[in-house]
Amino acid sequence: FDDGEPLESNRHRIGMNVLIRSLQQAWSQRNDFFTGGNMFVYYSSDQAMNRDFRGPDFFAVLDVDGTKERQGWVVWLEAGRYPDVIVELMSPSTARIDKGKKKDLYQQTFRTPDYFVFDPFEPNSLQGWHLDISLGYQPLVPNEQGWLWCETLGFWLGTWPGTIDREAAVWLRFYDTEGNLVLLPEEAERQKAQQAEQLVEAERQKAEAERQKAQQAEQLVEAERQKAQQAEQLVEAERQKAEAERQKAQQAEQLVEAERQKAEAERQRAERLAERLRDLGLDPDNL
């Protein structure tokens, strides 16, 4: 049941739902926890009759049946289990109670290990305490980002500027041990879609790279083929040049031989003529 105390603003309502829904998203594969907000936490039958109970803006209980439907958290029906983590979203009108009366109740009666307060309209208002068995609530020291460690959940609590449900603000969010924002379901879906798009794009780029690689290989093969063809053409040109030189030399030899034969024919003709002159009683050398 609703605790009967309306949330201070729409931003408070959104802030509560952000914590609930992001934790449910982070642990979507688990069913051993319960998380709720702005609902009754009944911790004593006598106090319940007197309507002396509190409805934390956000709380989580671990190691319980998370599949069970609950309209409120009744401690004596839950094996005496109190919330393990509580977050109160403060306002100027509730800050004194949240850091005073409620803090004392959560420390002394609930014995809630981790308690945080945050004003959605004051980005620097985050405070937290961890329960020491002997000393009670001890203030948590923020890290460099101003986040507080929630040992029970294993998450950081810190601020995140952004727009949720059309409202721009600085929201209280969970961060994992690596510093990554714990996403809401719709953010997880968007991230999943973006990752799918990135995967498709990566595959497209990979295919394009393979295509270009294959094209370059084809171009290389073609270049080698042309190079081999040019080498063949060069060899053929050299062969033809050598053949032309051989033919030229052969023609020169034939010309020399023709001249030799011509000279020999002239010599033989002159010799026959000289022989005839001698037959006529003439000396060819004294003509």
PDB file of C-alpha atoms in Angstrom:
ATOM      1  CA  PHE A   1       0.000   0.000   0.000  1.00  0.00           C
ATOM      2  CA  ASP A   2       1.008   3.627  -0.533  1.00  0.00           C
ATOM      3  CA  ASP A   3       2.196   5.162   2.707  1.00  0.00           C
ATOM      4  CA  GLY A   4      -0.361   7.939   2.479  1.00  0.00           C
ATOM      5  CA  GLU A   5       2.271  10.659   2.257  1.00  0.00           C
ATOM      6  CA  PRO A   6       2.382  12.112  -1.260  1.00  0.00           C
ATOM      7  CA  LEU A   7       5.772  12.591  -2.869  1.00  0.00           C
ATOM      8  CA  GLU A   8       6.937  16.191  -2.878  1.00  0.00           C
ATOM      9  CA  SER A   9       7.057  16.588  -6.664  1.00  0.00           C
ATOM     10  CA  ASN A  10       7.017  14.843 -10.006  1.00  0.00           C
ATOM     11  CA  ARG A  11      10.810  14.861  -9.855  1.00  0.00           C
ATOM     12  CA  HIS A  12      10.669  12.952  -6.563  1.00  0.00           C
ATOM     13  CA  ARG A  13       8.343  10.389  -8.158  1.00  0.00           C
ATOM     14  CA  ILE A  14      10.602   9.966 -11.185  1.00  0.00           C
ATOM     15  CA  GLY A  15      13.677   9.766  -8.950  1.00  0.00           C
ATOM     16  CA  MET A  16      12.111   6.979  -6.890  1.00  0.00           C
ATOM     17  CA  ASN A  17      11.155   5.011  -9.998  1.00  0.00           C
ATOM     18  CA  VAL A  18      14.631   5.465 -11.483  1.00  0.00           C
ATOM     19  CA  LEU A  19      16.210   3.750  -8.484  1.00  0.00           C
ATOM     20  CA  ILE A  20      13.644   0.939  -8.413  1.00  0.00           C
ATOM     21  CA  ARG A  21      13.610   0.242 -12.144  1.00  0.00           C
ATOM     22  CA  SER A  22      17.380   0.478 -12.658  1.00  0.00           C
ATOM     23  CA  LEU A  23      18.063  -1.981  -9.818  1.00  0.00           C
ATOM     24  CA  GLN A  24      15.454  -4.349 -11.251  1.00  0.00           C
ATOM     25  CA  GLN A  25      17.100  -4.033 -14.651  1.00  0.00           C
ATOM     26  CA  ALA A  26      20.581  -4.657 -13.230  1.00  0.00           C
ATOM     27  CA  TRP A  27      19.370  -7.765 -11.430  1.00  0.00           C
ATOM     28  CA  SER A  28      16.851  -8.908 -14.027  1.00  0.00           C
ATOM     29  CA  GLN A  29      18.259 -12.449 -13.878  1.00  0.00           C
ATOM     30  CA  ARG A  30      17.809 -12.641 -10.117  1.00  0.00           C
ATOM     31  CA  ASN A  31      14.694 -13.382  -8.054  1.00  0.00           C
ATOM     32  CA  ASP A  32      16.218 -13.212  -4.582  1.00  0.00           C
ATOM     33  CA  PHE A  33      15.495  -9.573  -3.765  1.00  0.00           C
ATOM     34  CA  PHE A  34      12.620  -7.133  -3.389  1.00  0.00           C
ATOM     35  CA  THR A  35      12.699  -3.428  -4.086  1.00  0.00           C
ATOM     36  CA  GLY A  36       9.939  -0.905  -3.550  1.00  0.00           C
ATOM     37  CA  GLY A  37       9.245   2.722  -2.851  1.00  0.00           C
ATOM     38  CA  ASN A  38       6.737   4.965  -1.107  1.00  0.00           C
ATOM     39  CA  MET A  39       4.993   1.909   0.348  1.00  0.00           C
ATOM     40  CA  PHE A  40       4.343   0.862   3.929  1.00  0.00           C
ATOM     41  CA  VAL A  41       7.009  -0.912   5.924  1.00  0.00           C
ATOM     42  CA  TYR A  42       5.147  -2.515   8.833  1.00  0.00           C
ATOM     43  CA  TYR A  43       7.628  -3.354  11.561  1.00  0.00           C
ATOM     44  CA  SER A  44       5.410  -3.815  14.649  1.00  0.00           C
ATOM     45  CA  SER A  45       1.813  -4.981  14.994  1.00  0.00           C
ATOM     46  CA  ASP A  46       1.258  -2.509  17.819  1.00  0.00           C
ATOM     47  CA  GLN A  47       2.783   0.317  15.849  1.00  0.00           C
ATOM     48  CA  ALA A  48       0.819  -0.709  12.762  1.00  0.00           C
ATOM     49  CA  MET A  49      -2.411  -0.358  14.708  1.00  0.00           C
ATOM     50  CA  ASN A  50      -1.305   3.117  15.763  1.00  0.00           C
ATOM     51  CA  ARG A  51      -0.320   3.848  12.119  1.00  0.00           C
ATOM     52  CA  ASP A  52       3.228   4.421  13.365  1.00  0.00           C
ATOM     53  CA  PHE A  53       5.122   3.149  10.351  1.00  0.00           C
ATOM     54  CA  ARG A  54       7.252   4.584   7.619  1.00  0.00           C
ATOM     55  CA  GLY A  55       7.269   4.345   3.843  1.00  0.00           C
ATOM     56  CA  PRO A  56      10.828   4.887   2.538  1.00  0.00           C
ATOM     57  CA  ASP A  57      11.039   6.489  -0.890  1.00  0.00           C
ATOM     58  CA  PHE A  58      13.243   3.585  -1.975  1.00  0.00           C
ATOM     59  CA  PHE A  59      14.252   0.408  -0.209  1.00  0.00           C
ATOM     60  CA  ALA A  60      15.679  -2.991  -1.085  1.00  0.00           C
ATOM     61  CA  VAL A  61      15.665  -6.270   0.801  1.00  0.00           C
ATOM     62  CA  LEU A  62      18.065  -9.048  -0.203  1.00  0.00           C
ATOM     63  CA  ASP A  63      17.816 -12.822   0.092  1.00  0.00           C
ATOM     64  CA  VAL A  64      14.015 -12.942  -0.063  1.00  0.00           C
ATOM     65  CA  ASP A  65      11.512 -14.337  -2.565  1.00  0.00           C
ATOM     66  CA  GLY A  66      11.458 -11.706  -5.281  1.00  0.00           C
ATOM     67  CA  THR A  67       8.641 -13.389  -7.197  1.00  0.00           C
ATOM     68  CA  LYS A  68       6.120 -12.764  -4.419  1.00  0.00           C
ATOM     69  CA  GLU A  69       3.551 -10.012  -4.991  1.00  0.00           C
ATOM     70  CA  ARG A  70       3.551  -7.476  -2.153  1.00  0.00           C
ATOM     71  CA  GLN A  71       1.469  -4.372  -1.482  1.00  0.00           C
ATOM     72  CA  GLY A  72       3.585  -3.461   1.507  1.00  0.00           C
ATOM     73  CA  TRP A  73       6.509  -4.819   3.489  1.00  0.00           C
ATOM     74  CA  VAL A  74       5.341  -6.573   6.629  1.00  0.00           C
ATOM     75  CA  VAL A  75       8.390  -7.433   8.699  1.00  0.00           C
ATOM     76  CA  TRP A  76       6.751 -10.128  10.847  1.00  0.00           C
ATOM     77  CA  LEU A  77       5.502 -11.882   7.689  1.00  0.00           C
ATOM     78  CA  GLU A  78       8.964 -11.733   6.102  1.00  0.00           C
ATOM     79  CA  ALA A  79      10.865 -13.705   8.762  1.00  0.00           C
ATOM     80  CA  GLY A  80      11.748 -10.501  10.585  1.00  0.00           C
ATOM     81  CA  ARG A  81      13.559  -9.025   7.596  1.00  0.00           C
ATOM     82  CA  TYR A  82      13.957  -5.241   7.468  1.00  0.00           C
ATOM     83  CA  PRO A  83      15.162  -3.246   4.466  1.00  0.00           C
ATOM     84  CA  ASP A  84      18.878  -3.668   3.763  1.00  0.00           C
ATOM     85  CA  VAL A  85      19.129  -0.365   1.916  1.00  0.00           C
ATOM     86  CA  ILE A  86      16.985   2.763   2.211  1.00  0.00           C
ATOM     87  CA  VAL A  87      17.061   5.996   0.216  1.00  0.00           C
ATOM     88  CA  GLU A  88      14.982   9.011   1.201  1.00  0.00           C
ATOM     89  CA  LEU A  89      14.441  11.712  -1.410  1.00  0.00           C
ATOM     90  CA  MET A  90      14.437  14.829   0.690  1.00  0.00           C
ATOM     91  CA  SER A  91      12.815  18.216   0.322  1.00  0.00           C
ATOM     92  CA  PRO A  92      13.206  21.318   2.492  1.00  0.00           C
ATOM     93  CA  SER A  93      10.146  20.229   4.457  1.00  0.00           C
ATOM     94  CA  THR A  94      11.382  16.665   5.118  1.00  0.00           C
ATOM     95  CA  ALA A  95      15.162  17.057   5.384  1.00  0.00           C
ATOM     96  CA  ARG A  96      15.172  17.466   9.173  1.00  0.00           C
ATOM     97  CA  ILE A  97      13.041  14.333   9.680  1.00  0.00           C
ATOM     98  CA  ASP A  98      14.940  12.307   7.050  1.00  0.00           C
ATOM     99  CA  LYS A  99      18.280  13.075   8.703  1.00  0.00           C
ATOM    100  CA  GLY A 100      16.913  12.939  12.230  1.00  0.00           C
ATOM    101  CA  LYS A 101      13.904  10.881  13.274  1.00  0.00           C
ATOM    102  CA  LYS A 102      13.954   8.515  10.280  1.00  0.00           C
ATOM    103  CA  LYS A 103      17.695   8.058  10.450  1.00  0.00           C
ATOM    104  CA  ASP A 104      17.391   7.093  14.124  1.00  0.00           C
ATOM    105  CA  LEU A 105      14.567   4.658  13.311  1.00  0.00           C
ATOM    106  CA  TYR A 106      16.506   2.997  10.496  1.00  0.00           C
ATOM    107  CA  GLN A 107      19.603   2.759  12.680  1.00  0.00           C
ATOM    108  CA  GLN A 108      18.091   1.617  15.959  1.00  0.00           C
ATOM    109  CA  THR A 109      14.994  -0.374  14.947  1.00  0.00           C
ATOM    110  CA  PHE A 110      15.409  -1.386  11.329  1.00  0.00           C
ATOM    111  CA  ARG A 111      19.183  -1.842  11.647  1.00  0.00           C
ATOM    112  CA  THR A 112      19.366  -1.066   7.942  1.00  0.00           C
ATOM    113  CA  PRO A 113      23.016  -1.435   6.842  1.00  0.00           C
ATOM    114  CA  ASP A 114      23.034   1.403   4.281  1.00  0.00           C
ATOM    115  CA  TYR A 115      21.025   4.630   4.408  1.00  0.00           C
ATOM    116  CA  PHE A 116      21.156   7.524   1.942  1.00  0.00           C
ATOM    117  CA  VAL A 117      19.404  10.878   1.565  1.00  0.00           C
ATOM    118  CA  PHE A 118      19.235  13.096  -1.512  1.00  0.00           C
ATOM    119  CA  ASP A 119      17.256  16.175  -2.523  1.00  0.00           C
ATOM    120  CA  PRO A 120      16.425  15.916  -6.263  1.00  0.00           C
ATOM    121  CA  PHE A 121      16.538  19.713  -6.489  1.00  0.00           C
ATOM    122  CA  GLU A 122      19.947  19.984  -4.773  1.00  0.00           C
ATOM    123  CA  PRO A 123      22.652  18.116  -6.768  1.00  0.00           C
ATOM    124  CA  ASN A 124      25.205  18.355  -3.946  1.00  0.00           C
ATOM    125  CA  SER A 125      22.903  17.081  -1.203  1.00  0.00           C
ATOM    126  CA  LEU A 126      23.811  13.371  -1.323  1.00  0.00           C
ATOM    127  CA  GLN A 127      24.744  11.897   2.062  1.00  0.00           C
ATOM    128  CA  GLY A 128      25.046   8.314   3.206  1.00  0.00           C
ATOM    129  CA  TRP A 129      25.799   6.193   6.232  1.00  0.00           C
ATOM    130  CA  HIS A 130      26.867   2.599   6.781  1.00  0.00           C
ATOM    131  CA  LEU A 131      25.837   0.823   9.954  1.00  0.00           C
ATOM    132  CA  ASP A 132      28.619  -0.122  12.353  1.00  0.00           C
ATOM    133  CA  ILE A 133      27.445  -2.723  14.865  1.00  0.00           C
ATOM    134  CA  SER A 134      29.109  -0.924  17.758  1.00  0.00           C
ATOM    135  CA  LEU A 135      29.104   2.708  16.673  1.00  0.00           C
ATOM    136  CA  GLY A 136      25.856   2.966  14.701  1.00  0.00           C
ATOM    137  CA  TYR A 137      25.652   4.884  11.444  1.00  0.00           C
ATOM    138  CA  GLN A 138      29.028   6.118  10.205  1.00  0.00           C
ATOM    139  CA  PRO A 139      29.183   8.731   7.414  1.00  0.00           C
ATOM    140  CA  LEU A 140      30.293   7.430   4.033  1.00  0.00           C
ATOM    141  CA  VAL A 141      33.200   9.227   2.374  1.00  0.00           C
ATOM    142  CA  PRO A 142      32.584  10.148  -1.282  1.00  0.00           C
ATOM    143  CA  ASN A 143      35.019   9.177  -4.013  1.00  0.00           C
ATOM    144  CA  GLU A 144      36.527  11.614  -6.527  1.00  0.00           C
ATOM    145  CA  GLN A 145      33.243  11.775  -8.436  1.00  0.00           C
ATOM    146  CA  GLY A 146      31.293  12.494  -5.270  1.00  0.00           C
ATOM    147  CA  TRP A 147      29.713   9.027  -5.303  1.00  0.00           C
ATOM    148  CA  LEU A 148      28.986   6.967  -2.201  1.00  0.00           C
ATOM    149  CA  TRP A 149      29.601   3.225  -2.018  1.00  0.00           C
ATOM    150  CA  CYS A 150      26.620   1.029  -1.141  1.00  0.00           C
ATOM    151  CA  GLU A 151      28.265  -2.085   0.226  1.00  0.00           C
ATOM    152  CA  THR A 152      25.001  -4.004   0.509  1.00  0.00           C
ATOM    153  CA  LEU A 153      24.096  -3.653  -3.175  1.00  0.00           C
ATOM    154  CA  GLY A 154      27.638  -3.562  -4.537  1.00  0.00           C
ATOM    155  CA  PHE A 155      26.919  -0.339  -6.419  1.00  0.00           C
ATOM    156  CA  TRP A 156      27.911   3.287  -6.159  1.00  0.00           C
ATOM    157  CA  LEU A 157      25.242   5.943  -5.649  1.00  0.00           C
ATOM    158  CA  GLY A 158      25.982   9.155  -7.495  1.00  0.00           C
ATOM    159  CA  THR A 159      24.445  11.918  -9.528  1.00  0.00           C
ATOM    160  CA  TRP A 160      23.779  11.897 -13.261  1.00  0.00           C
ATOM    161  CA  PRO A 161      22.641  14.924 -15.308  1.00  0.00           C
ATOM    162  CA  GLY A 162      20.132  14.103 -18.003  1.00  0.00           C
ATOM    163  CA  THR A 163      16.528  13.967 -19.131  1.00  0.00           C
ATOM    164  CA  ILE A 164      14.148  11.260 -17.914  1.00  0.00           C
ATOM    165  CA  ASP A 165      10.421  11.239 -18.678  1.00  0.00           C
ATOM    166  CA  ARG A 166      10.835  14.631 -20.362  1.00  0.00           C
ATOM    167  CA  GLU A 167      12.286  16.198 -17.206  1.00  0.00           C
ATOM    168  CA  ALA A 168      15.855  17.477 -17.228  1.00  0.00           C
ATOM    169  CA  ALA A 169      17.529  17.280 -13.826  1.00  0.00           C
ATOM    170  CA  VAL A 170      20.433  15.874 -11.856  1.00  0.00           C
ATOM    171  CA  TRP A 171      19.250  12.411 -10.863  1.00  0.00           C
ATOM    172  CA  LEU A 172      20.421   9.978  -8.220  1.00  0.00           C
ATOM    173  CA  ARG A 173      21.643   6.877 -10.065  1.00  0.00           C
ATOM    174  CA  PHE A 174      23.475   3.631  -9.458  1.00  0.00           C
ATOM    175  CA  TYR A 175      26.930   2.990 -10.937  1.00  0.00           C
ATOM    176  CA  ASP A 176      28.691  -0.371 -11.094  1.00  0.00           C
ATOM    177  CA  THR A 177      32.181  -1.132  -9.808  1.00  0.00           C
ATOM    178  CA  GLU A 178      33.660  -0.160 -13.194  1.00  0.00           C
ATOM    179  CA  GLY A 179      32.002   3.251 -13.019  1.00  0.00           C
ATOM    180  CA  ASN A 180      29.358   2.428 -15.625  1.00  0.00           C
ATOM    181  CA  LEU A 181      25.862   3.825 -15.228  1.00  0.00           C
ATOM    182  CA  VAL A 182      23.305   1.200 -14.190  1.00  0.00           C
ATOM    183  CA  LEU A 183      20.753   1.551 -16.960  1.00  0.00           C
ATOM    184  CA  LEU A 184      16.993   1.805 -16.933  1.00  0.00           C
ATOM    185  CA  PRO A 185      15.162  -0.812 -19.048  1.00  0.00           C
ATOM    186  CA  GLU A 186      14.554   1.654 -21.883  1.00  0.00           C
ATOM    187  CA  GLU A 187      18.196   2.776 -21.758  1.00  0.00           C
ATOM    188  CA  ALA A 188      19.310  -0.845 -21.867  1.00  0.00           C
ATOM    189  CA  GLU A 189      17.082  -1.418 -24.908  1.00  0.00           C
ATOM    190  CA  ARG A 190      18.507   1.654 -26.630  1.00  0.00           C
ATOM    191  CA  GLN A 191      22.026   0.512 -25.820  1.00  0.00           C
ATOM    192  CA  LYS A 192      21.217  -2.956 -27.123  1.00  0.00           C
ATOM    193  CA  ALA A 193      19.808  -1.468 -30.332  1.00  0.00           C
ATOM    194  CA  GLN A 194      22.853   0.792 -30.703  1.00  0.00           C
ATOM    195  CA  GLN A 195      25.189  -2.146 -30.137  1.00  0.00           C
ATOM    196  CA  ALA A 196      23.251  -4.132 -32.754  1.00  0.00           C
ATOM    197  CA  GLU A 197      23.555  -1.212 -35.181  1.00  0.00           C
ATOM    198  CA  GLN A 198      27.251  -0.917 -34.395  1.00  0.00           C
ATOM    199  CA  LEU A 199      27.651  -4.653 -34.974  1.00  0.00           C
ATOM    200  CA  VAL A 200      25.867  -4.391 -38.316  1.00  0.00           C
ATOM    201  CA  GLU A 201      28.025  -1.400 -39.238  1.00  0.00           C
ATOM    202  CA  ALA A 202      31.164  -3.253 -38.136  1.00  0.00           C
ATOM    203  CA  GLU A 203      30.161  -6.233 -40.292  1.00  0.00           C
ATOM    204  CA  ARG A 204      29.433  -3.891 -43.199  1.00  0.00           C
ATOM    205  CA  GLN A 205      32.823  -2.244 -42.810  1.00  0.00           C
ATOM    206  CA  LYS A 206      34.454  -5.661 -42.509  1.00  0.00           C
ATOM    207  CA  ALA A 207      32.720  -6.821 -45.693  1.00  0.00           C
ATOM    208  CA  GLU A 208      33.728  -3.593 -47.439  1.00  0.00           C
ATOM    209  CA  ALA A 209      37.321  -4.061 -46.265  1.00  0.00           C
ATOM    210  CA  GLU A 210      37.275  -7.643 -47.572  1.00  0.00           C
ATOM    211  CA  ARG A 211      35.813  -6.422 -50.867  1.00  0.00           C
ATOM    212  CA  GLN A 212      38.508  -3.771 -51.180  1.00  0.00           C
ATOM    213  CA  LYS A 213      41.141  -6.324 -50.209  1.00  0.00           C
ATOM    214  CA  ALA A 214      39.861  -8.718 -52.886  1.00  0.00           C
ATOM    215  CA  GLN A 215      39.734  -5.865 -55.386  1.00  0.00           C
ATOM    216  CA  GLN A 216      43.300  -4.893 -54.529  1.00  0.00           C
ATOM    217  CA  ALA A 217      44.350  -8.533 -54.909  1.00  0.00           C
ATOM    218  CA  GLU A 218      42.659  -8.640 -58.323  1.00  0.00           C
ATOM    219  CA  GLN A 219      44.390  -5.402 -59.288  1.00  0.00           C
ATOM    220  CA  LEU A 220      47.710  -6.837 -58.119  1.00  0.00           C
ATOM    221  CA  VAL A 221      47.137 -10.011 -60.141  1.00  0.00           C
ATOM    222  CA  GLU A 222      46.186  -7.894 -63.159  1.00  0.00           C
ATOM    223  CA  ALA A 223      49.281  -5.738 -62.675  1.00  0.00           C
ATOM    224  CA  GLU A 224      51.454  -8.859 -62.484  1.00  0.00           C
ATOM    225  CA  ARG A 225      49.729 -10.236 -65.589  1.00  0.00           C
ATOM    226  CA  GLN A 226      50.365  -6.997 -67.457  1.00  0.00           C
ATOM    227  CA  LYS A 227      53.942  -6.964 -66.189  1.00  0.00           C
ATOM    228  CA  ALA A 228      54.433 -10.538 -67.411  1.00  0.00           C
ATOM    229  CA  GLN A 229      52.790  -9.633 -70.708  1.00  0.00           C
ATOM    230  CA  GLN A 230      55.086  -6.625 -71.077  1.00  0.00           C
ATOM    231  CA  ALA A 231      58.062  -8.854 -70.278  1.00  0.00           C
ATOM    232  CA  GLU A 232      56.894 -11.322 -72.932  1.00  0.00           C
ATOM    233  CA  GLN A 233      56.466  -8.471 -75.396  1.00  0.00           C
ATOM    234  CA  LEU A 234      59.965  -7.223 -74.548  1.00  0.00           C
ATOM    235  CA  VAL A 235      61.406 -10.716 -75.055  1.00  0.00           C
ATOM    236  CA  GLU A 236      59.520 -10.991 -78.347  1.00  0.00           C
ATOM    237  CA  ALA A 237      60.787  -7.581 -79.423  1.00  0.00           C
ATOM    238  CA  GLU A 238      64.348  -8.607 -78.555  1.00  0.00           C
ATOM    239  CA  ARG A 239      63.844 -11.881 -80.447  1.00  0.00           C
ATOM    240  CA  GLN A 240      62.514 -10.027 -83.461  1.00  0.00           C
ATOM    241  CA  LYS A 241      65.393  -7.558 -83.215  1.00  0.00           C
ATOM    242  CA  ALA A 242      67.892 -10.416 -83.050  1.00  0.00           C
ATOM    243  CA  GLU A 243      66.154 -12.104 -85.981  1.00  0.00           C
ATOM    244  CA  ALA A 244      66.324  -8.887 -87.949  1.00  0.00           C
ATOM    245  CA  GLU A 245      70.026  -8.556 -87.123  1.00  0.00           C
ATOM    246  CA  ARG A 246      70.555 -12.183 -88.135  1.00  0.00           C
ATOM    247  CA  GLN A 247      68.724 -11.644 -91.401  1.00  0.00           C
ATOM    248  CA  LYS A 248      70.683  -8.444 -91.994  1.00  0.00           C
ATOM    249  CA  ALA A 249      73.940 -10.294 -91.366  1.00  0.00           C
ATOM    250  CA  GLN A 250      72.788 -13.107 -93.620  1.00  0.00           C
ATOM    251  CA  GLN A 251      71.907 -10.637 -96.344  1.00  0.00           C
ATOM    252  CA  ALA A 252      75.339  -9.037 -95.939  1.00  0.00           C
ATOM    253  CA  GLU A 253      76.951 -12.452 -96.247  1.00  0.00           C
ATOM    254  CA  GLN A 254      74.862 -13.169 -99.325  1.00  0.00           C
ATOM    255  CA  LEU A 255      75.904  -9.830-100.811  1.00  0.00           C
ATOM    256  CA  VAL A 256      79.576 -10.582-100.139  1.00  0.00           C
ATOM    257  CA  GLU A 257      79.124 -14.017-101.647  1.00  0.00           C
ATOM    258  CA  ALA A 258      77.425 -12.503-104.684  1.00  0.00           C
ATOM    259  CA  GLU A 259      80.268 -10.017-105.097  1.00  0.00           C
ATOM    260  CA  ARG A 260      82.792 -12.852-104.706  1.00  0.00           C
ATOM    261  CA  GLN A 261      80.981 -14.921-107.277  1.00  0.00           C
ATOM    262  CA  LYS A 262      80.784 -11.924-109.616  1.00  0.00           C
ATOM    263  CA  ALA A 263      84.497 -11.268-109.209  1.00  0.00           C
ATOM    264  CA  GLU A 264      85.222 -14.956-109.802  1.00  0.00           C
ATOM    265  CA  ALA A 265      83.107 -14.895-112.951  1.00  0.00           C
ATOM    266  CA  GLU A 266      84.959 -11.796-114.166  1.00  0.00           C
ATOM    267  CA  ARG A 267      88.294 -13.473-113.451  1.00  0.00           C
ATOM    268  CA  GLN A 268      87.281 -16.610-115.323  1.00  0.00           C
ATOM    269  CA  ARG A 269      85.991 -14.553-118.253  1.00  0.00           C
ATOM    270  CA  ALA A 270      89.264 -12.587-118.385  1.00  0.00           C
ATOM    271  CA  GLU A 271      91.245 -15.799-118.200  1.00  0.00           C
ATOM    272  CA  ARG A 272      89.286 -17.311-121.106  1.00  0.00           C
ATOM    273  CA  LEU A 273      89.789 -14.137-123.098  1.00  0.00           C
ATOM    274  CA  ALA A 274      93.537 -14.223-122.411  1.00  0.00           C
ATOM    275  CA  GLU A 275      93.660 -17.859-123.467  1.00  0.00           C
ATOM    276  CA  ARG A 276      92.009 -17.042-126.777  1.00  0.00           C
ATOM    277  CA  LEU A 277      94.492 -14.199-127.380  1.00  0.00           C
ATOM    278  CA  ARG A 278      97.370 -16.565-126.768  1.00  0.00           C
ATOM    279  CA  ASP A 279      95.813 -18.953-129.229  1.00  0.00           C
ATOM    280  CA  LEU A 280      95.891 -16.111-131.723  1.00  0.00           C
ATOM    281  CA  GLY A 281      99.567 -15.543-130.984  1.00  0.00           C
ATOM    282  CA  LEU A 282      98.982 -12.449-128.947  1.00  0.00           C
ATOM    283  CA  ASP A 283     100.393 -11.762-125.506  1.00  0.00           C
ATOM    284  CA  PRO A 284      97.481 -10.445-123.383  1.00  0.00           C
ATOM    285  CA  ASP A 285      99.893  -8.886-120.908  1.00  0.00           C
ATOM    286  CA  ASN A 286     101.456  -6.657-123.630  1.00  0.00           C
ATOM    287  CA  LEU A 287      98.288  -5.379-125.261  1.00  0.00           C
TER     288      LEU A 287
END
